[in-house]
Coordinates of C-alpha atoms in Angstrom, one line a residue:
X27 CA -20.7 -208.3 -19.8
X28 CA -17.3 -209.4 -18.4
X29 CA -15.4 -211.2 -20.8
X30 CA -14.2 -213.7 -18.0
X31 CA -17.6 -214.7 -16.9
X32 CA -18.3 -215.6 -20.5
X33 CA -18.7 -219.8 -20.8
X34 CA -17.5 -221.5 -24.1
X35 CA -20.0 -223.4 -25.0
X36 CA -20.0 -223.1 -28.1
X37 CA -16.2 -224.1 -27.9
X38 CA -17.3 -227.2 -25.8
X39 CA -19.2 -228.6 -28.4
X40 CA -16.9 -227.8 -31.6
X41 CA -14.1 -229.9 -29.5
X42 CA -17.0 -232.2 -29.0
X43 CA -18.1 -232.6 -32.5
X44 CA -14.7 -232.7 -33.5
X45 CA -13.9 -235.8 -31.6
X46 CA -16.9 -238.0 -32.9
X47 CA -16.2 -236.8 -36.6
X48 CA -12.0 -237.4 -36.1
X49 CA -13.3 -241.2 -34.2
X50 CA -16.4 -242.3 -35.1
X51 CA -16.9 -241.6 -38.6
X52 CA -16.7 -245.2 -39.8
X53 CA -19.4 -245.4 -38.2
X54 CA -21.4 -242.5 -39.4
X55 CA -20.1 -243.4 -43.0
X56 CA -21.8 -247.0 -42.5
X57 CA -25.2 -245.0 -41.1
X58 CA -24.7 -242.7 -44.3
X59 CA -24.7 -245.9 -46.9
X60 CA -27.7 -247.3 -45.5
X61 CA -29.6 -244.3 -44.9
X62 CA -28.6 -243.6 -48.9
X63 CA -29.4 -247.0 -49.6
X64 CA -33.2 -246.9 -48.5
X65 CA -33.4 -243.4 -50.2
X66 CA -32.6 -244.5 -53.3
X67 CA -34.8 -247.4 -53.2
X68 CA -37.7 -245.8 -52.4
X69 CA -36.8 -242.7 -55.1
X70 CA -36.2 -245.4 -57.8
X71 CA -39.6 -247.2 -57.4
X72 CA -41.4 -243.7 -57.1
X73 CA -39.7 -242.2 -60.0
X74 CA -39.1 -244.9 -62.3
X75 CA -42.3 -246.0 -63.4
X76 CA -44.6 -244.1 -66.0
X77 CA -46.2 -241.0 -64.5
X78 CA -49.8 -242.0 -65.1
X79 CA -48.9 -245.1 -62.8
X80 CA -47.6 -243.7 -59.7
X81 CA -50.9 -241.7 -60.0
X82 CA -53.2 -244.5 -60.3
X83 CA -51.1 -246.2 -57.2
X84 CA -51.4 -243.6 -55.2
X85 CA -55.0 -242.3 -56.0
X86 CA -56.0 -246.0 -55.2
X87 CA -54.6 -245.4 -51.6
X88 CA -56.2 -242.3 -51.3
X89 CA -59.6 -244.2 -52.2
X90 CA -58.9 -247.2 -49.9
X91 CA -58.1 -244.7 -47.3
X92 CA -61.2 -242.0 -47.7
X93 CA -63.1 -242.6 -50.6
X94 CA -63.7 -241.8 -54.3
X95 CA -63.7 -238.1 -53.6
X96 CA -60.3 -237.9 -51.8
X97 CA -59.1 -240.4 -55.0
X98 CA -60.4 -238.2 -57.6
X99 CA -59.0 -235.2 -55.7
X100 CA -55.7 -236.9 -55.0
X101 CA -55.2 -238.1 -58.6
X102 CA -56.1 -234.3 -59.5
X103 CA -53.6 -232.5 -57.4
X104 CA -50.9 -235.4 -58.6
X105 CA -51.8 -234.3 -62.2
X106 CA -51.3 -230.9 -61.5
X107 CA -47.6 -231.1 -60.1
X108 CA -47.0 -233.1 -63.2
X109 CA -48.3 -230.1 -65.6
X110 CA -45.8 -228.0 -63.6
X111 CA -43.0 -229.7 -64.5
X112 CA -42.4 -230.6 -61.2
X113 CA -43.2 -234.3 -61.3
X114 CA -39.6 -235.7 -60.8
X115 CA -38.8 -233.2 -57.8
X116 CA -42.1 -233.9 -55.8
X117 CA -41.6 -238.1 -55.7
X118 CA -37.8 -236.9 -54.9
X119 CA -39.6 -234.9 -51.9
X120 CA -42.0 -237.8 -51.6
X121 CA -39.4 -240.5 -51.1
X122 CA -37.5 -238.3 -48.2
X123 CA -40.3 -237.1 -46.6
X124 CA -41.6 -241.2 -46.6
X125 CA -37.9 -242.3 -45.7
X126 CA -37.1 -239.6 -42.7
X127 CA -40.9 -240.1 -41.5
X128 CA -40.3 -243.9 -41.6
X129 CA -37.0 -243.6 -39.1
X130 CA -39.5 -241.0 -37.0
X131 CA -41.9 -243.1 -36.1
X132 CA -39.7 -245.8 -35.9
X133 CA -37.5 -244.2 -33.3
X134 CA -40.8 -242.1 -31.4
X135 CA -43.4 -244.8 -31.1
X136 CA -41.1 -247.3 -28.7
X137 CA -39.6 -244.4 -26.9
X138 CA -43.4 -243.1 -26.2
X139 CA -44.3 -246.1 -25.4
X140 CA -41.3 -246.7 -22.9
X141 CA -42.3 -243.1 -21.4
X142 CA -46.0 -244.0 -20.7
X143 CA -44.7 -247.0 -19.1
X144 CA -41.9 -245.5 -16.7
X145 CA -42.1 -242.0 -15.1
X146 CA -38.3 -241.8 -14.9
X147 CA -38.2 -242.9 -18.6
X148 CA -40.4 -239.7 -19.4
X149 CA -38.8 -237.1 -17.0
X150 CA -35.7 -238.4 -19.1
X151 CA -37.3 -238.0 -22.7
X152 CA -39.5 -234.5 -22.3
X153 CA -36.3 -232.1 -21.6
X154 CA -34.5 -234.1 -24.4
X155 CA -37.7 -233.6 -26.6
X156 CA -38.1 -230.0 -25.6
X157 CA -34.5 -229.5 -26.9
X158 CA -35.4 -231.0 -30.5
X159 CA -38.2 -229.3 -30.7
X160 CA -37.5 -225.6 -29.6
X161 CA -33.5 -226.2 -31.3
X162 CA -33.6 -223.8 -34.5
X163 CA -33.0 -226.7 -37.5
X164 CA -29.9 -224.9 -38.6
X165 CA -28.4 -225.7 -35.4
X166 CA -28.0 -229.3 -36.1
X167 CA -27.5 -228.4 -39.6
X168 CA -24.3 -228.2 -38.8
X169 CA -22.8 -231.0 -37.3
X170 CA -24.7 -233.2 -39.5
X171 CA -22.9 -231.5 -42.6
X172 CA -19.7 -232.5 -40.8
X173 CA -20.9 -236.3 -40.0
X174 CA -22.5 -236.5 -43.3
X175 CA -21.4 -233.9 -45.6
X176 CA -23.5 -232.7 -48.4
X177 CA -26.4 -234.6 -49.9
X178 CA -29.5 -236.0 -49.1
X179 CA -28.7 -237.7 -46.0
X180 CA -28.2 -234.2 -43.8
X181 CA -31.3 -233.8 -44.5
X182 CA -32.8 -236.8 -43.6
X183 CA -31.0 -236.6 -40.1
X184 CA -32.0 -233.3 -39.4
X185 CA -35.8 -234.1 -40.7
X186 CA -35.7 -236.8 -38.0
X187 CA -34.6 -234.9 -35.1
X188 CA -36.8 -232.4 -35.4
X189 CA -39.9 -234.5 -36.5
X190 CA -40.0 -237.2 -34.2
X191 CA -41.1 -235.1 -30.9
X192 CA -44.5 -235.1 -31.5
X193 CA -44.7 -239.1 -32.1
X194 CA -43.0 -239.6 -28.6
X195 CA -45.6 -237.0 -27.2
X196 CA -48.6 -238.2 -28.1
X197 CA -47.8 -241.9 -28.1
X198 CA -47.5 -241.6 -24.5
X199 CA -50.5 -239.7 -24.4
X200 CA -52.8 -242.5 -25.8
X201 CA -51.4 -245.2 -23.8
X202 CA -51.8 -243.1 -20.4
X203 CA -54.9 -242.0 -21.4
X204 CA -56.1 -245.7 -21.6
X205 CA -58.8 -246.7 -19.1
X206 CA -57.1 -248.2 -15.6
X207 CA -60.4 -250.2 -15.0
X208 CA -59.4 -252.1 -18.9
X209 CA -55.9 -253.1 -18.4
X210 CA -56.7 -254.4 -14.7
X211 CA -58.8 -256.7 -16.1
X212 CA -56.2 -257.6 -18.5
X213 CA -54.4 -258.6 -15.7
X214 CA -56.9 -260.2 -13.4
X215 CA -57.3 -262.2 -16.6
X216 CA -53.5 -263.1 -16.4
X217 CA -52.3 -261.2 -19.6
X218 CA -48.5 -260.7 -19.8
X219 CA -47.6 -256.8 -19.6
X220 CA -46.5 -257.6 -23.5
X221 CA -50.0 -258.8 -24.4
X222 CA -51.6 -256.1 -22.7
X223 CA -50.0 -253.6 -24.4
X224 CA -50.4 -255.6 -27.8
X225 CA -53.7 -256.0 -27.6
X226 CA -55.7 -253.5 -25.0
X227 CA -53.3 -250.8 -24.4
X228 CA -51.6 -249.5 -28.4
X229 CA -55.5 -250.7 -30.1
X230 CA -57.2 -248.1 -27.4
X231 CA -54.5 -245.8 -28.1
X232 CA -54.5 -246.0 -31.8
X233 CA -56.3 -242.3 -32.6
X234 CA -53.5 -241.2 -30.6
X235 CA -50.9 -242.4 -31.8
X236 CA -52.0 -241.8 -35.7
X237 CA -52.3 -238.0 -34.8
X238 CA -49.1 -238.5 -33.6
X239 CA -47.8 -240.2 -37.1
X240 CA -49.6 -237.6 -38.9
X241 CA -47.9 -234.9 -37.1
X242 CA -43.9 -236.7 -38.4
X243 CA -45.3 -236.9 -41.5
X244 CA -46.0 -232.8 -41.7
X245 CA -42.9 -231.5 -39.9
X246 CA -41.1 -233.8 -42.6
X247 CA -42.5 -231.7 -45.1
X248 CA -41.7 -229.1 -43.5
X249 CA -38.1 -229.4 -43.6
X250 CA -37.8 -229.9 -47.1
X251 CA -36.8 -226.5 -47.7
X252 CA -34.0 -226.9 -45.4
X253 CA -32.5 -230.1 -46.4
X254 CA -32.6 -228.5 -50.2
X255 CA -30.3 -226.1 -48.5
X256 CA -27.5 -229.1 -47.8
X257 CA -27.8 -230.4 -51.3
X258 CA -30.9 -233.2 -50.7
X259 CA -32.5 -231.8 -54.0
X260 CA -36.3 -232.2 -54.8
X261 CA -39.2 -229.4 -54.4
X262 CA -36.9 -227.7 -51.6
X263 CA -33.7 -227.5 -53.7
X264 CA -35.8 -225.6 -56.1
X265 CA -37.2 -223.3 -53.8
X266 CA -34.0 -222.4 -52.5
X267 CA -32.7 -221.4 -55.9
X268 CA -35.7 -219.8 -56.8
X269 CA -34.4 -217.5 -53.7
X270 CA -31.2 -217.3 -54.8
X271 CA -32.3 -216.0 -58.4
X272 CA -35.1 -213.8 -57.6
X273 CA -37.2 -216.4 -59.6
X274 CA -40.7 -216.1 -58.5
X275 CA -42.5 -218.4 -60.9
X276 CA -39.6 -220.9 -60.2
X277 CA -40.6 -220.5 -56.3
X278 CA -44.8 -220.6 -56.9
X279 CA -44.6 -223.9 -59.1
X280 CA -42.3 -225.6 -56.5
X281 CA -44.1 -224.1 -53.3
X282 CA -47.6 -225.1 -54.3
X283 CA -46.4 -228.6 -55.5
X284 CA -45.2 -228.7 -51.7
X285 CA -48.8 -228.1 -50.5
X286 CA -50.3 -230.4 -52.9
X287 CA -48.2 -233.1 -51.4
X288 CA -48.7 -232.1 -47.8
X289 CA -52.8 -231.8 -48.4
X290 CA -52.6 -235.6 -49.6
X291 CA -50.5 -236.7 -46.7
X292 CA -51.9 -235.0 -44.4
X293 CA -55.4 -236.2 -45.4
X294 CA -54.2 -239.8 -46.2
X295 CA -52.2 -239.9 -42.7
X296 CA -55.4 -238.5 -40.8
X297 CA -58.0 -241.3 -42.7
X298 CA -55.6 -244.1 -41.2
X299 CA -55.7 -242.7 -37.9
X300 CA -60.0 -242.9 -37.7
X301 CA -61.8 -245.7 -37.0
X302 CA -62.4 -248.6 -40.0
X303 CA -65.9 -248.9 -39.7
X304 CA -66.5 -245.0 -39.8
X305 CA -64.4 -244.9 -43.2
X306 CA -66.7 -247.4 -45.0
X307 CA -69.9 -245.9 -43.7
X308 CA -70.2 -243.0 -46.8
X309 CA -69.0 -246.0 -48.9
X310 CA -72.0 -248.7 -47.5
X311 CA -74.2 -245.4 -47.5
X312 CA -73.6 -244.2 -50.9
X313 CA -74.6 -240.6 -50.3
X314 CA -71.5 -239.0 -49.4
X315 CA -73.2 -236.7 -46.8
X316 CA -71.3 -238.0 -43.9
X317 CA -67.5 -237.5 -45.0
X318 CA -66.6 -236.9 -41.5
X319 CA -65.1 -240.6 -39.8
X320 CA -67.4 -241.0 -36.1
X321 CA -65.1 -240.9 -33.1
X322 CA -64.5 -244.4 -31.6
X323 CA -66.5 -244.5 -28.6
X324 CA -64.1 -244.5 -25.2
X325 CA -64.9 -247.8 -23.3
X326 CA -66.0 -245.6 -20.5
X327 CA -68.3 -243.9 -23.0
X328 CA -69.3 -247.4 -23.9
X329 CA -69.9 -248.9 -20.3
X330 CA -72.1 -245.8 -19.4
X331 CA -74.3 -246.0 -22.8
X332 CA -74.8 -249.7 -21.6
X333 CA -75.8 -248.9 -18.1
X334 CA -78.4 -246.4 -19.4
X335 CA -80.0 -248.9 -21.7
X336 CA -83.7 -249.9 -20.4
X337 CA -84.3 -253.3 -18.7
X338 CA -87.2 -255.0 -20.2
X339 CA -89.9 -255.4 -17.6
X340 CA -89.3 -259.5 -16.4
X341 CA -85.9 -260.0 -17.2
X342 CA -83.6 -260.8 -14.7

């Protein structure tokens, strides 16, 4: 093609990020010491405790959340990462996967819930969401090396942008796909728009919203071998040497420590999201045949069953 109907975009946005790095990086150094901050935190009270410990903490969530058998199994696939050798680099992983996935939801649920409530908002968000979404992570690799420079907190940033679409999406999903009739009656009742969504609209939405969380949580995970890539360290930093060095055991220790992590958050994530009463029923029942959490009932689902039930002859 003609060189003069060429556009320099590219050029557009280096002049661009140029400018913010040259004027605002006080304050991206300030967003950099927090983000640091919470990283560290969260790193130091995953790493610094005994080993047997953090296992026992986190197999008790795992039983909280699903039961003995996802406790037992969770403690298992802990102790296995630990015989790799790979103990200090998966709570490393652990702590910026739960740190970037914290600022994702954060950031998504509010914005989903301002796009279910405002058309404009969400005509706004999608194309903007589309962008993060279909944008190659490398992309914004770049300017966040600039803003950030080397180090965990590239990482981070780039593990939010790209991880937060699907909490937007499918928080706005669940509060749409909330029953008319119900928050009507919240009104004629003389509810508040706040209370309403408080207490009618994010409950009913809840499954929703969870899938939504669950989804952050995995495309965090994902992007740990890229933010190894900008220095962030962990199971990701190892897989990226073992690439470097040909080093295929190097690689197979650190890449199935990664799927060990992702099965328990996944599964962990996923038990949160189902209903309360469902998850104690194989508890209650004791025989462990029905693993599988009920659906909620819909209220629609709920006000047909009760229309269907049989009047007793003589009542009125």
């Amino acid at each position: 093609m003609n060189e003069y109907l060429r556009i320099p975009f590219g050029d557009a946005v280096a002049v661009v990020v140029d400018w913010v790095t040259t004027h605002l990086g006080g304050f991206f150094s300030v967003i950099r010491a927090i983000v640091t901050f919470f990283y560290e935190w969260v790193e130091y009270f995953l790493s610094a405790p005994p080993f047997w410990a953090v296992v026992i903490v986190i197999a008790a969530l795992a039983f909280v959340a699903k039961g003995w058998k996802f406790g037992l199994g969770t403690a298992a696939g802990l102790l296995f990462i630990g015989t790799l050798g790979q103990w200090e680099n998966a709570m490393s992983t652990l702590a910026l996967v739960l740190v970037a996935g914290a600022v994702a939801i954060v950031l998504s649920i509010p914005l989903g819930v301002l796009a279910a409530k405002s058309s404009l908002a969400s005509q706004i968000i999608r194309p903007v969401l589309d962008f993060m979404q279909t944008t190659p992570a490398f992309v914004y690799l770049i300017p966040a090396l600039l803003l950030f420079r080397i180090g965990v907190v590239p990482g981070i940033v780039a593990t939010v942008v790209f991880a937060m679409a699907p909490g937007v999406r499918l928080t706005e999903l669940g509060i749409r796909g909330v029953d008319k009739e119900v928050v009507e009656a919240g009104h004629a009742f003389g509810s508040s728009p706040w209370r309403i969504l408080r207490q009618i609209q994010l409950p009913l939405a809840k499954p929703s919203i969870m899938a939504g969380v669950n989804q952050v949580i995995m495309l965090s995970l994902s992007m740990v071998v890229i933010a190894g890539m900008v220095g962030a360290g962990g199971l990701g930093g190892d897989i990226v040497a073992s690439l470097n060095r040909i080093d295929i055991a190097l690689g197979a220790e650190a890449g199935i420590s990664v799927v060990v992590l992702a099965i328990i958050l996944d599964r962990m994530t996923a038990a949160l999201g189902a209903d309360r009463r469902a998850r104690r029923r194989p508890l209650r029942s004791g025989t462990g045949r029905d693993d599988a959490p009920a659906p909620a009932p819909s209220t629609q689902e709920a006000r047909t069953a009760d229309a269907e039930q049989p009047v007793p002859v003589g009542a009125s």
